XYZ file of C-alpha atoms in Angstrom:
651
model
C 0.000 0.000 0.000
C 1.137 3.507 -0.837
C 0.040 6.872 0.515
C 0.542 8.794 -2.742
C -1.007 8.599 -6.148
C 1.354 7.094 -8.717
C 2.557 9.211 -11.633
C 1.343 8.262 -15.118
C -1.948 7.063 -13.687
C -5.384 7.233 -15.254
C -8.579 7.718 -13.262
C -10.933 4.880 -14.201
C -13.940 5.988 -12.195
C -14.654 8.542 -9.515
C -16.836 7.929 -6.505
C -19.810 10.219 -7.053
C -23.106 11.087 -5.427
C -26.373 12.183 -7.063
C -26.210 15.408 -9.057
C -29.496 16.439 -7.442
C -30.242 15.137 -3.918
C -32.782 12.363 -4.420
C -33.615 9.835 -1.735
C -35.064 7.424 -4.312
C -31.759 6.931 -6.119
C -29.357 7.356 -3.189
C -29.125 3.516 -2.753
C -27.501 3.415 -6.205
C -24.620 5.491 -4.780
C -24.266 4.685 -1.058
C -25.842 2.334 1.485
C -25.527 1.301 5.106
C -25.132 -2.084 6.784
C -26.020 -5.155 4.728
C -28.909 -7.152 6.186
C -29.936 -10.761 5.689
C -32.146 -12.009 2.845
C -35.609 -13.173 3.895
C -36.211 -16.882 4.441
C -38.241 -18.389 1.584
C -39.514 -21.825 0.641
C -37.180 -23.979 -1.421
C -39.526 -24.107 -4.390
C -39.689 -20.319 -4.799
C -37.943 -19.384 -8.060
C -37.975 -15.602 -7.629
C -34.414 -14.441 -6.862
C -33.931 -13.290 -3.298
C -31.354 -10.709 -2.275
C -30.219 -9.005 0.908
C -31.419 -5.465 1.644
C -29.231 -2.736 3.076
C -29.900 0.062 5.510
C -30.720 3.330 3.773
C -28.669 6.472 4.151
C -30.111 9.979 4.010
C -29.621 12.642 1.344
C -28.754 15.079 4.133
C -25.438 13.223 4.384
C -24.565 14.166 0.785
C -22.161 17.065 1.269
C -21.189 17.523 -2.380
C -20.914 15.608 -5.637
C -17.862 13.787 -4.241
C -18.242 14.026 -0.464
C -20.417 12.110 2.030
C -20.808 12.447 5.791
C -20.918 9.248 7.867
C -22.880 9.435 11.103
C -21.055 8.524 14.371
C -20.782 4.774 14.972
C -22.329 3.894 11.626
C -21.201 2.493 8.279
C -21.494 3.894 4.761
C -20.866 1.371 2.008
C -19.888 2.354 -1.493
C -20.447 -1.202 -2.704
C -23.234 0.137 -4.870
C -24.155 0.216 -8.536
C -22.493 3.532 -9.325
C -19.546 3.320 -6.910
C -18.409 -0.297 -6.683
C -15.673 -1.176 -9.170
C -16.750 -3.874 -11.712
C -13.427 -5.696 -11.607
C -14.445 -8.664 -13.775
C -15.333 -6.417 -16.724
C -12.026 -4.563 -16.538
C -10.095 -7.843 -16.325
C -11.933 -9.416 -19.289
C -12.011 -6.543 -21.742
C -9.154 -4.125 -20.932
C -5.384 -4.089 -20.545
C -5.650 -3.111 -16.867
C -4.075 -5.737 -14.568
C -4.384 -3.962 -11.231
C -6.196 -0.933 -9.872
C -5.500 1.503 -7.096
C -8.241 2.804 -4.853
C -7.434 6.298 -3.563
C -9.554 7.576 -0.679
C -9.444 10.893 1.163
C -11.136 10.919 4.574
C -11.625 13.148 7.612
C -12.700 12.445 11.179
C -12.266 9.120 12.970
C -12.966 5.639 11.721
C -11.837 2.982 9.242
C -11.675 2.488 5.485
C -12.378 -1.188 4.733
C -11.891 -2.688 1.263
C -13.916 -5.689 0.087
C -14.149 -7.889 -2.952
C -16.553 -10.507 -4.236
C -16.371 -13.439 -6.608
C -18.707 -14.604 -9.362
C -20.860 -16.484 -6.821
C -21.432 -13.333 -4.785
C -19.254 -14.411 -1.843
C -17.769 -11.403 -0.038
C -14.219 -11.079 1.321
C -12.500 -8.303 3.249
C -9.108 -7.681 1.644
C -7.537 -4.554 3.195
C -8.262 -1.771 5.668
C -6.855 1.314 7.363
C -7.837 3.163 10.540
C -7.772 6.951 10.902
C -8.227 9.176 13.951
C -8.688 12.925 14.031
C -7.845 13.031 10.377
C -8.264 16.104 8.208
C -8.129 15.139 4.544
C -5.925 12.065 5.039
C -5.318 9.976 1.900
C -5.107 6.192 1.818
C -4.454 4.158 -1.307
C -4.888 0.430 -1.837
C -3.351 -1.452 -4.761
C -5.627 -4.295 -5.845
C -4.933 -7.020 -8.446
C -7.498 -8.116 -11.021
C -6.065 -11.598 -11.516
C -8.845 -13.512 -9.761
C -11.906 -12.014 -11.461
C -12.196 -14.292 -14.491
C -15.928 -14.961 -14.210
C -17.175 -12.112 -12.077
C -16.732 -10.052 -8.937
C -16.432 -6.460 -7.741
C -14.217 -4.335 -5.503
C -15.667 -1.715 -3.155
C -14.988 -0.017 0.155
C -16.888 1.011 3.285
C -16.239 3.895 5.644
C -16.983 2.989 9.272
C -17.178 6.036 11.517
C -16.049 6.208 15.126
C -17.698 8.143 17.947
C -16.895 11.490 16.338
C -18.216 10.634 12.889
C -16.295 10.692 9.625
C -16.396 12.137 6.133
C -15.446 10.675 2.802
C -13.974 13.761 1.148
C -13.435 12.037 -2.196
C -12.300 8.759 -3.726
C -11.487 7.271 -7.100
C -10.155 4.148 -8.812
C -7.079 4.498 -11.025
C -4.551 2.451 -13.012
C -1.221 2.949 -14.712
C -1.644 3.826 -18.383
C 0.200 5.623 -21.147
C -2.687 5.432 -23.614
C -4.012 8.748 -24.953
C -7.251 10.263 -23.696
C -10.137 9.831 -26.139
C -12.823 12.426 -26.793
C -16.501 12.041 -27.589
C -19.395 13.497 -29.520
C -22.851 12.848 -28.085
C -25.529 12.281 -30.725
C -29.142 12.821 -29.639
C -32.165 12.107 -31.836
C -35.392 13.853 -30.869
C -39.000 13.969 -31.986
C -41.195 16.497 -30.185
C -39.543 16.087 -26.792
C -38.144 19.586 -26.515
C -38.280 19.822 -22.719
C -36.526 16.466 -22.312
C -33.710 17.577 -24.608
C -33.168 20.740 -22.571
C -32.852 18.712 -19.361
C -30.411 16.297 -21.008
C -28.245 19.133 -22.336
C -28.172 20.672 -18.856
C -26.977 17.367 -17.381
C -24.236 17.011 -19.979
C -23.037 20.540 -19.199
C -23.075 19.987 -15.429
C -19.805 18.034 -15.122
C -16.540 19.939 -15.763
C -14.588 16.679 -16.197
C -16.992 15.554 -18.920
C -16.722 18.894 -20.687
C -12.950 18.388 -20.924
C -13.430 15.391 -23.242
C -16.700 16.450 -24.901
C -16.112 17.710 -28.451
C -19.711 18.267 -29.453
C -23.354 17.499 -28.758
C -25.255 16.941 -32.004
C -29.044 17.061 -31.679
C -30.913 15.762 -34.723
C -34.393 17.284 -34.515
C -36.990 15.381 -36.566
C -40.106 16.925 -35.055
C -42.223 20.051 -35.117
C -41.689 21.062 -31.475
C -38.128 22.329 -31.381
C -35.786 22.394 -28.356
C -34.726 25.949 -29.213
C -38.253 27.081 -28.347
C -38.346 25.376 -24.928
C -37.772 27.112 -21.613
C -34.189 26.834 -20.435
C -32.663 26.079 -23.825
C -30.472 29.173 -23.918
C -28.977 28.376 -20.504
C -28.317 24.750 -21.454
C -26.701 25.830 -24.711
C -24.506 28.340 -22.885
C -23.427 25.671 -20.394
C -22.063 23.582 -23.251
C -19.754 26.426 -24.270
C -20.259 26.357 -28.029
C -20.278 22.579 -28.300
C -23.953 22.255 -29.308
C -25.041 21.741 -32.900
C -28.726 21.563 -33.832
C -29.736 19.802 -37.066
C -33.264 19.591 -38.448
C -34.332 16.868 -40.843
C -37.394 14.895 -41.901
C -38.613 12.164 -39.565
C -36.496 9.142 -40.491
C -37.032 7.371 -37.190
C -34.399 6.500 -34.645
C -32.198 4.803 -37.212
C -32.273 7.883 -39.444
C -31.588 10.279 -36.608
C -28.806 8.214 -35.087
C -27.235 7.634 -38.511
C -27.255 11.373 -39.158
C -25.434 11.942 -35.886
C -22.867 9.237 -36.703
C -22.359 10.670 -40.187
C -21.782 14.196 -38.882
C -19.215 12.904 -36.376
C -17.340 11.068 -39.138
C -17.326 14.181 -41.307
C -15.981 16.375 -38.513
C -13.188 13.858 -37.940
C -12.348 15.058 -34.429
C -13.858 12.677 -31.871
C -12.518 9.272 -30.924
C -16.024 8.098 -30.026
C -19.653 8.756 -30.838
C -22.156 8.296 -28.013
C -25.728 7.477 -29.039
C -28.347 8.830 -26.643
C -32.125 8.866 -26.603
C -33.727 12.245 -26.046
C -36.011 11.195 -23.180
C -33.329 9.941 -20.794
C -31.802 11.275 -17.615
C -28.122 10.494 -17.518
C -25.349 10.135 -14.957
C -22.518 12.205 -16.524
C -19.877 10.147 -14.703
C -21.040 7.154 -16.752
C -19.977 8.813 -19.997
C -16.511 9.464 -18.571
C -16.266 5.812 -17.517
C -17.401 4.554 -20.913
C -14.757 6.636 -22.702
C -12.023 5.512 -20.290
C -13.035 1.861 -20.600
C -12.963 2.103 -24.398
C -9.578 3.871 -24.289
C -8.089 0.962 -22.314
C -9.909 -1.878 -24.090
C -7.805 -4.693 -25.533
C -9.392 -4.096 -28.943
C -11.944 -1.654 -30.357
C -15.037 -2.125 -28.203
C -18.580 -0.780 -28.084
C -19.444 0.262 -24.529
C -23.111 0.298 -23.597
C -24.972 1.610 -20.589
C -27.655 -0.076 -18.528
C -31.196 1.231 -18.182
C -32.959 2.286 -14.994
C -36.672 3.010 -14.923
C -37.566 6.678 -15.253
C -40.490 6.183 -12.876
C -39.170 3.692 -10.308
C -35.684 5.129 -10.279
C -33.801 2.451 -8.328
C -35.224 -0.267 -10.566
C -32.514 -1.708 -12.822
C -34.597 -2.523 -15.891
C -31.898 -3.783 -18.273
C -28.614 -5.322 -17.131
C -27.660 -7.110 -20.346
C -29.363 -8.123 -23.597
C -28.940 -11.082 -25.901
C -30.480 -12.619 -29.030
C -31.795 -16.173 -28.844
C -30.350 -17.517 -32.133
C -32.987 -20.229 -32.737
C -35.998 -17.964 -32.112
C -34.090 -14.850 -33.172
C -35.707 -12.882 -30.399
C -34.231 -10.482 -27.879
C -34.332 -10.842 -24.118
C -32.356 -10.404 -20.885
C -29.203 -12.438 -20.333
C -30.349 -13.094 -16.757
C -33.779 -14.666 -17.325
C -34.792 -14.410 -13.668
C -33.469 -10.854 -13.365
C -35.257 -9.037 -16.150
C -35.396 -6.246 -13.613
C -34.144 -5.701 -10.072
C -34.974 -3.199 -7.332
C -31.608 -2.094 -6.002
C -33.320 -0.173 -3.209
C -34.845 -3.443 -1.951
C -32.027 -5.882 -2.726
C -28.525 -4.422 -2.662
C -25.807 -5.122 -5.202
C -23.646 -6.618 -2.446
C -26.404 -9.004 -1.412
C -27.601 -10.064 -4.889
C -25.431 -12.979 -6.004
C -26.573 -12.991 -9.644
C -25.281 -9.444 -10.175
C -21.726 -10.475 -9.277
C -21.311 -12.765 -12.258
C -19.968 -11.010 -15.365
C -22.685 -10.641 -17.985
C -21.621 -10.840 -21.641
C -24.080 -9.409 -24.149
C -24.923 -9.533 -27.854
C -25.879 -5.871 -28.063
C -26.825 -2.826 -26.018
C -29.914 -0.665 -26.380
C -29.467 2.696 -28.030
C -30.714 4.610 -25.047
C -26.963 4.954 -24.352
C -24.090 3.421 -26.330
C -20.509 4.525 -27.048
C -19.074 3.474 -30.435
C -15.493 4.147 -31.577
C -15.568 6.273 -34.721
C -13.107 3.863 -36.370
C -15.671 1.118 -35.818
C -18.379 3.238 -37.453
C -16.105 3.736 -40.472
C -15.579 -0.028 -40.737
C -19.008 -1.371 -39.765
C -21.163 1.414 -41.166
C -24.118 3.405 -39.897
C -27.454 2.018 -38.765
C -29.654 -0.075 -41.032
C -32.356 2.187 -42.571
C -35.170 0.482 -40.646
C -36.755 3.583 -39.014
C -37.155 2.022 -35.533
C -36.819 -1.382 -33.837
C -33.924 -3.827 -34.143
C -31.453 -1.162 -35.314
C -29.442 -1.450 -32.081
C -29.614 -5.265 -31.925
C -28.616 -5.656 -35.567
C -25.715 -3.244 -35.113
C -24.350 -5.265 -32.200
C -24.513 -8.480 -34.237
C -22.934 -6.807 -37.272
C -20.138 -5.325 -35.175
C -19.425 -8.725 -33.601
C -19.033 -10.230 -37.073
C -16.355 -7.569 -37.628
C -14.595 -8.664 -34.432
C -15.951 -5.786 -32.319
C -17.531 -6.842 -29.001
C -20.207 -4.972 -27.091
C -19.821 -4.586 -23.326
C -22.721 -3.437 -21.136
C -20.649 -1.838 -18.382
C -21.957 -1.531 -14.808
C -21.741 2.028 -13.537
C -22.674 3.388 -16.972
C -26.412 3.987 -17.169
C -29.362 6.198 -18.014
C -32.897 6.490 -16.702
C -35.475 5.761 -19.399
C -39.178 4.948 -19.727
C -39.369 1.134 -19.399
C -41.007 -0.911 -22.136
C -43.001 -2.872 -19.541
C -45.463 0.048 -19.344
C -46.482 -0.301 -22.982
C -46.968 -2.900 -25.689
C -45.778 -1.339 -28.901
C -46.112 -4.623 -30.783
C -49.885 -3.882 -30.889
C -49.747 -0.371 -32.346
C -48.261 1.193 -35.476
C -44.870 -0.199 -34.526
C -46.057 -3.776 -35.212
C -44.932 -3.330 -38.828
C -41.382 -2.473 -37.803
C -41.177 -5.224 -35.172
C -42.049 -7.834 -37.796
C -40.098 -6.584 -40.794
C -36.938 -5.586 -38.968
C -36.712 -8.811 -36.987
C -36.767 -10.692 -40.288
C -34.237 -8.343 -41.900
C -31.839 -8.818 -38.988
C -32.309 -12.593 -39.134
C -31.699 -12.695 -42.884
C -28.413 -10.929 -42.230
C -27.270 -12.743 -39.103
C -29.197 -15.938 -38.338
C -26.826 -18.936 -38.110
C -29.607 -21.258 -39.302
C -30.455 -22.009 -42.918
C -34.067 -20.840 -42.745
C -33.870 -18.575 -39.737
C -34.403 -21.272 -37.133
C -37.868 -21.071 -35.626
C -38.533 -17.522 -36.799
C -40.917 -18.182 -39.713
C -42.946 -20.749 -37.780
C -43.107 -18.522 -34.702
C -44.185 -15.565 -36.814
C -47.079 -17.622 -38.181
C -48.056 -18.649 -34.645
C -48.157 -15.008 -33.573
C -50.105 -14.074 -36.666
C -52.767 -16.649 -35.833
C -52.962 -15.372 -32.245
C -53.536 -11.807 -33.445
C -56.280 -13.000 -35.792
C -58.013 -15.017 -33.091
C -57.809 -11.956 -30.828
C -59.508 -9.786 -33.509
C -56.372 -7.609 -33.715
C -56.797 -7.216 -37.459
C -54.820 -3.992 -37.764
C -51.805 -5.658 -36.186
C -52.138 -8.717 -38.423
C -52.465 -6.546 -41.526
C -49.359 -4.500 -40.698
C -47.379 -7.691 -40.141
C -48.486 -8.951 -43.554
C -47.408 -5.699 -45.190
C -44.067 -6.059 -43.426
C -43.533 -9.477 -45.010
C -44.579 -8.187 -48.442
C -42.023 -5.388 -48.209
C -39.413 -7.832 -46.929
C -39.956 -10.043 -49.977
C -39.575 -7.055 -52.304
C -35.894 -6.901 -51.420
C -33.453 -4.621 -49.559
C -33.944 -1.695 -51.935
C -37.207 -0.734 -50.227
C -35.481 0.137 -46.939
C -34.004 3.485 -47.995
C -36.732 4.158 -50.559
C -39.597 3.947 -48.035
C -37.983 5.154 -44.808
C -39.711 8.549 -44.942
C -43.064 7.411 -46.412
C -43.930 4.085 -44.784
C -45.253 5.579 -41.551
C -47.983 7.501 -43.385
C -49.150 4.295 -45.096
C -49.139 2.504 -41.751
C -51.423 5.151 -40.280
C -53.766 4.852 -43.256
C -53.940 1.098 -42.726
C -54.705 1.375 -39.025
C -57.486 3.862 -39.645
C -59.501 1.100 -41.343
C -59.690 -1.181 -38.279
C -61.697 -1.037 -35.053
C -58.909 -2.413 -32.861
C -56.678 0.538 -33.819
C -59.236 3.218 -32.942
C -58.541 4.423 -29.422
C -61.040 6.214 -27.212
C -59.540 8.028 -24.251
C -62.769 9.245 -22.625
C -64.356 6.942 -20.015
C -67.818 5.833 -21.118
C -67.092 6.377 -24.812
C -68.314 2.891 -25.709
C -71.853 1.450 -25.392
C -72.552 -0.486 -22.191
C -71.598 -4.145 -21.993
C -74.373 -6.531 -23.031
C -74.214 -10.241 -23.695
C -76.882 -12.488 -25.218
C -76.145 -15.234 -22.727
C -74.906 -14.239 -19.278
C -72.561 -16.651 -17.502
C -72.714 -17.541 -13.828
C -70.066 -14.854 -13.258
C -72.284 -12.192 -14.815
C -70.637 -10.047 -17.466
C -67.120 -10.737 -16.226
C -64.522 -13.209 -17.439
C -61.970 -15.687 -16.155
C -58.653 -16.555 -17.732
C -58.370 -20.189 -18.834
C -55.870 -22.146 -16.782
C -52.790 -24.021 -17.997
C -51.619 -25.100 -21.437
C -54.637 -27.344 -21.945
C -56.913 -24.340 -21.459
C -54.903 -22.417 -24.044
C -55.172 -25.225 -26.592
C -58.886 -25.499 -25.957
C -59.203 -21.757 -26.394
C -57.357 -21.977 -29.717
C -59.620 -24.769 -30.971
C -62.819 -23.021 -29.924
C -61.482 -19.728 -31.240
C -60.822 -21.202 -34.701
C -64.381 -22.486 -34.879
C -65.810 -19.210 -33.618
C -63.625 -17.058 -35.872
C -65.319 -18.156 -39.095
C -68.889 -18.037 -37.759
C -70.999 -14.868 -37.901
C -70.892 -12.776 -34.711
C -74.103 -12.139 -32.848
C -76.128 -9.094 -33.868
C -75.987 -7.782 -30.315
C -72.166 -7.819 -30.290
C -72.124 -5.359 -33.196
C -73.923 -2.785 -31.073
C -72.579 -3.587 -27.606
C -69.286 -5.048 -26.388
C -69.715 -8.390 -24.650
C -67.040 -7.682 -22.053
C -64.422 -5.185 -20.882
C -60.942 -6.686 -20.574
C -57.970 -5.158 -18.745
C -54.739 -4.852 -20.730
C -52.859 -7.324 -18.535
C -55.570 -9.954 -19.160
C -55.949 -9.372 -22.903
C -54.473 -12.685 -23.995
C -55.398 -14.144 -27.350
C -57.029 -17.260 -25.868
C -59.360 -15.071 -23.800
C -60.178 -12.607 -26.565
C -60.953 -15.517 -28.906
C -63.972 -16.393 -26.741
C -65.856 -13.150 -27.470
C -67.492 -11.625 -30.519
C -66.556 -8.159 -29.287
C -64.649 -6.698 -26.354
C -63.439 -3.349 -25.091
C -59.722 -3.741 -24.338
C -57.691 -1.151 -22.453
C -54.250 -0.002 -23.603
C -51.149 -1.197 -21.776
C -50.362 2.322 -20.553
C -53.904 2.830 -19.250
C -54.544 5.913 -21.401
C -57.542 4.585 -23.320
C -59.245 1.558 -24.837
C -60.270 0.035 -28.164
C -63.334 -1.939 -29.186
C -62.340 -5.257 -30.769
C -65.031 -6.818 -33.024
C -64.825 -10.113 -34.850
C -64.928 -9.982 -38.641
C -65.062 -13.518 -40.125
C -64.469 -12.365 -43.706
C -61.392 -10.376 -42.636
C -60.170 -13.353 -40.611
C -60.382 -15.668 -43.651
C -58.751 -13.122 -45.962
C -55.823 -12.433 -43.652
C -55.355 -16.088 -42.726
C -55.056 -17.031 -46.388
C -52.516 -14.280 -47.035
C -50.605 -15.222 -43.878
C -50.187 -18.816 -45.000
C -49.108 -17.751 -48.484
C -46.602 -15.138 -47.349
C -44.989 -17.248 -44.641
C -44.661 -20.086 -47.154
C -42.965 -17.712 -49.591
C -40.554 -16.391 -46.958
C -39.570 -19.918 -45.983
C -39.068 -21.004 -49.599
C -37.192 -17.866 -50.637
C -35.104 -17.555 -47.462
C -31.739 -18.606 -48.971
C -32.048 -16.180 -51.890
C -33.442 -13.384 -49.704
C -30.586 -13.826 -47.255
C -28.071 -13.644 -50.094
C -29.645 -10.445 -51.446
C -29.769 -8.657 -48.109
C -26.209 -9.662 -47.224
C -24.969 -8.513 -50.624
C -26.637 -5.135 -50.100
C -25.537 -4.488 -46.514
C -22.523 -2.314 -47.320
C -24.637 -0.031 -49.490
C -27.529 0.039 -47.017
C -25.382 1.202 -44.096
C -22.832 3.190 -46.070
C -22.450 6.904 -45.465
C -23.077 7.796 -49.104
C -26.425 5.967 -49.229
C -27.526 7.655 -46.032
C -26.422 11.081 -47.287
C -28.487 10.541 -50.427
C -31.505 9.737 -48.246
C -30.917 12.814 -46.093
C -30.721 15.004 -49.202
C -33.784 13.417 -50.834
C -35.993 13.703 -47.771
C -34.865 17.272 -47.059
C -35.828 18.185 -50.628
C -39.200 16.461 -50.210
C -39.726 18.262 -46.900
C -39.193 21.643 -48.543
């Protein structure tokens, strides 16, 4: 152990506290004593973790300083302040780190580590008494973190109390410091953009490596017109560039930002950011440092916390199931985790290193050299652009790392079901496009069969607008890769025209907008419903639904819904039992009236069988065509031609 900071060192991450005092997110930065997990039955499959005592925001003295109450403990073994040793060992050239702490008062600094199983070990410690800004450093090897594990430290105060004045983790390095451009795509979220710009301008250390913030504005409500814009712009000190273009979706906005960064030729990295996020500026610094010290060019992604339940870790790592070609969490049982209820230290699953296939584009750092080699986003408007990019980069030898301690707060997708609205088209088409490019299986594995299953479920549920959009997606897919750039600015209007023809796409947001529920034959439960139980009940529902789907609906059901169904209960095997039903939206903002249409069912079922058969038969040739076109699709020149064409059309 040394008492001075080594020369030629590089700060890897600073210990920080919330930018704005917020009790809800304080457990992400600092906690108290670790408790014991509750006792549960052996057959319970829900992961159980140990809680920790909460600290108080009144103890936050500054962005870097925290006061520890007399005879109490403050642990920095938290999401934003523990050191993710396993990730640094796996992906970077760093072989050992030094923890530098500056403390005042009386107490102890205790250093801990964990392994991939979540077992905790105390490794070093120092006592201090009557200290005033005393510095302790601890040199810690990374040799034993092959599969997982973290380092962290606690400050235990004596009778007089103690203060952590500041702390950071550092390593020896002679590599140059990279710089970054942040690319934000926005559509009518002017106020959110202003808040994000203010956060980016709030950290002087970030400003030192921030070349530019490029905001691609694709909407009609512009950030420049929002309250606070001038102050946020001034805080960035001339680094902000605003660009307006036609609405080309997320992929068009993010590609424009990437393209502008390449043309400027200044930044080492381009950071993709959604407009409606709240960020931790320290995370951007960490992402840049991690990429600087990576063994090879590496994409560094950030995790997602819920915007509404702010200590809820919503996404810790994403993967693609190759047989189904569907996305999902790497940790199946930990699709989300409340870090205010179960601490990082006491949650064993979070100590194992998580390797990912891609990272969501709410926050992702990409080396500009990688963008030059791999290309820009696929011109798919929205959905699957981030997943496809991760797979494409991996085929070029570029890994993606979702790095703990790098994160943004974002609206979680659990509060909506965008596969049932206008986005159904993009979900279907873009999943197939990505599979044609990257599936390891000759005919896409289970994808075509699963798509047909889902199509049948939508038809049985009377979700005809969704089924129709999915059919149009397959028709466009079969037309070849040329349609992607050609239709990127026009397809959304056609989608809206399609949805306008169907009852299930018409949303009423006023309570009582629909006629009262009436049913020709009332069950013993009255006008309510019960979900069928088990797989047998689902199969029975499918069989009865198929029979019912081709028979004429009752006259009464055309004038009155037979039932009102909550969004969380609106499963296909329940909806198939009714001639008509009012179904609420997943976000609770309104409802739609689903009504069976036997002729539409037969028409769409016939087309579904024909199109899925064609996709399966033409898969090898389609795959060849899309792969042959990929360089042109994602090339800067093709995207610039689209930008120019759509700007001309917009004028």
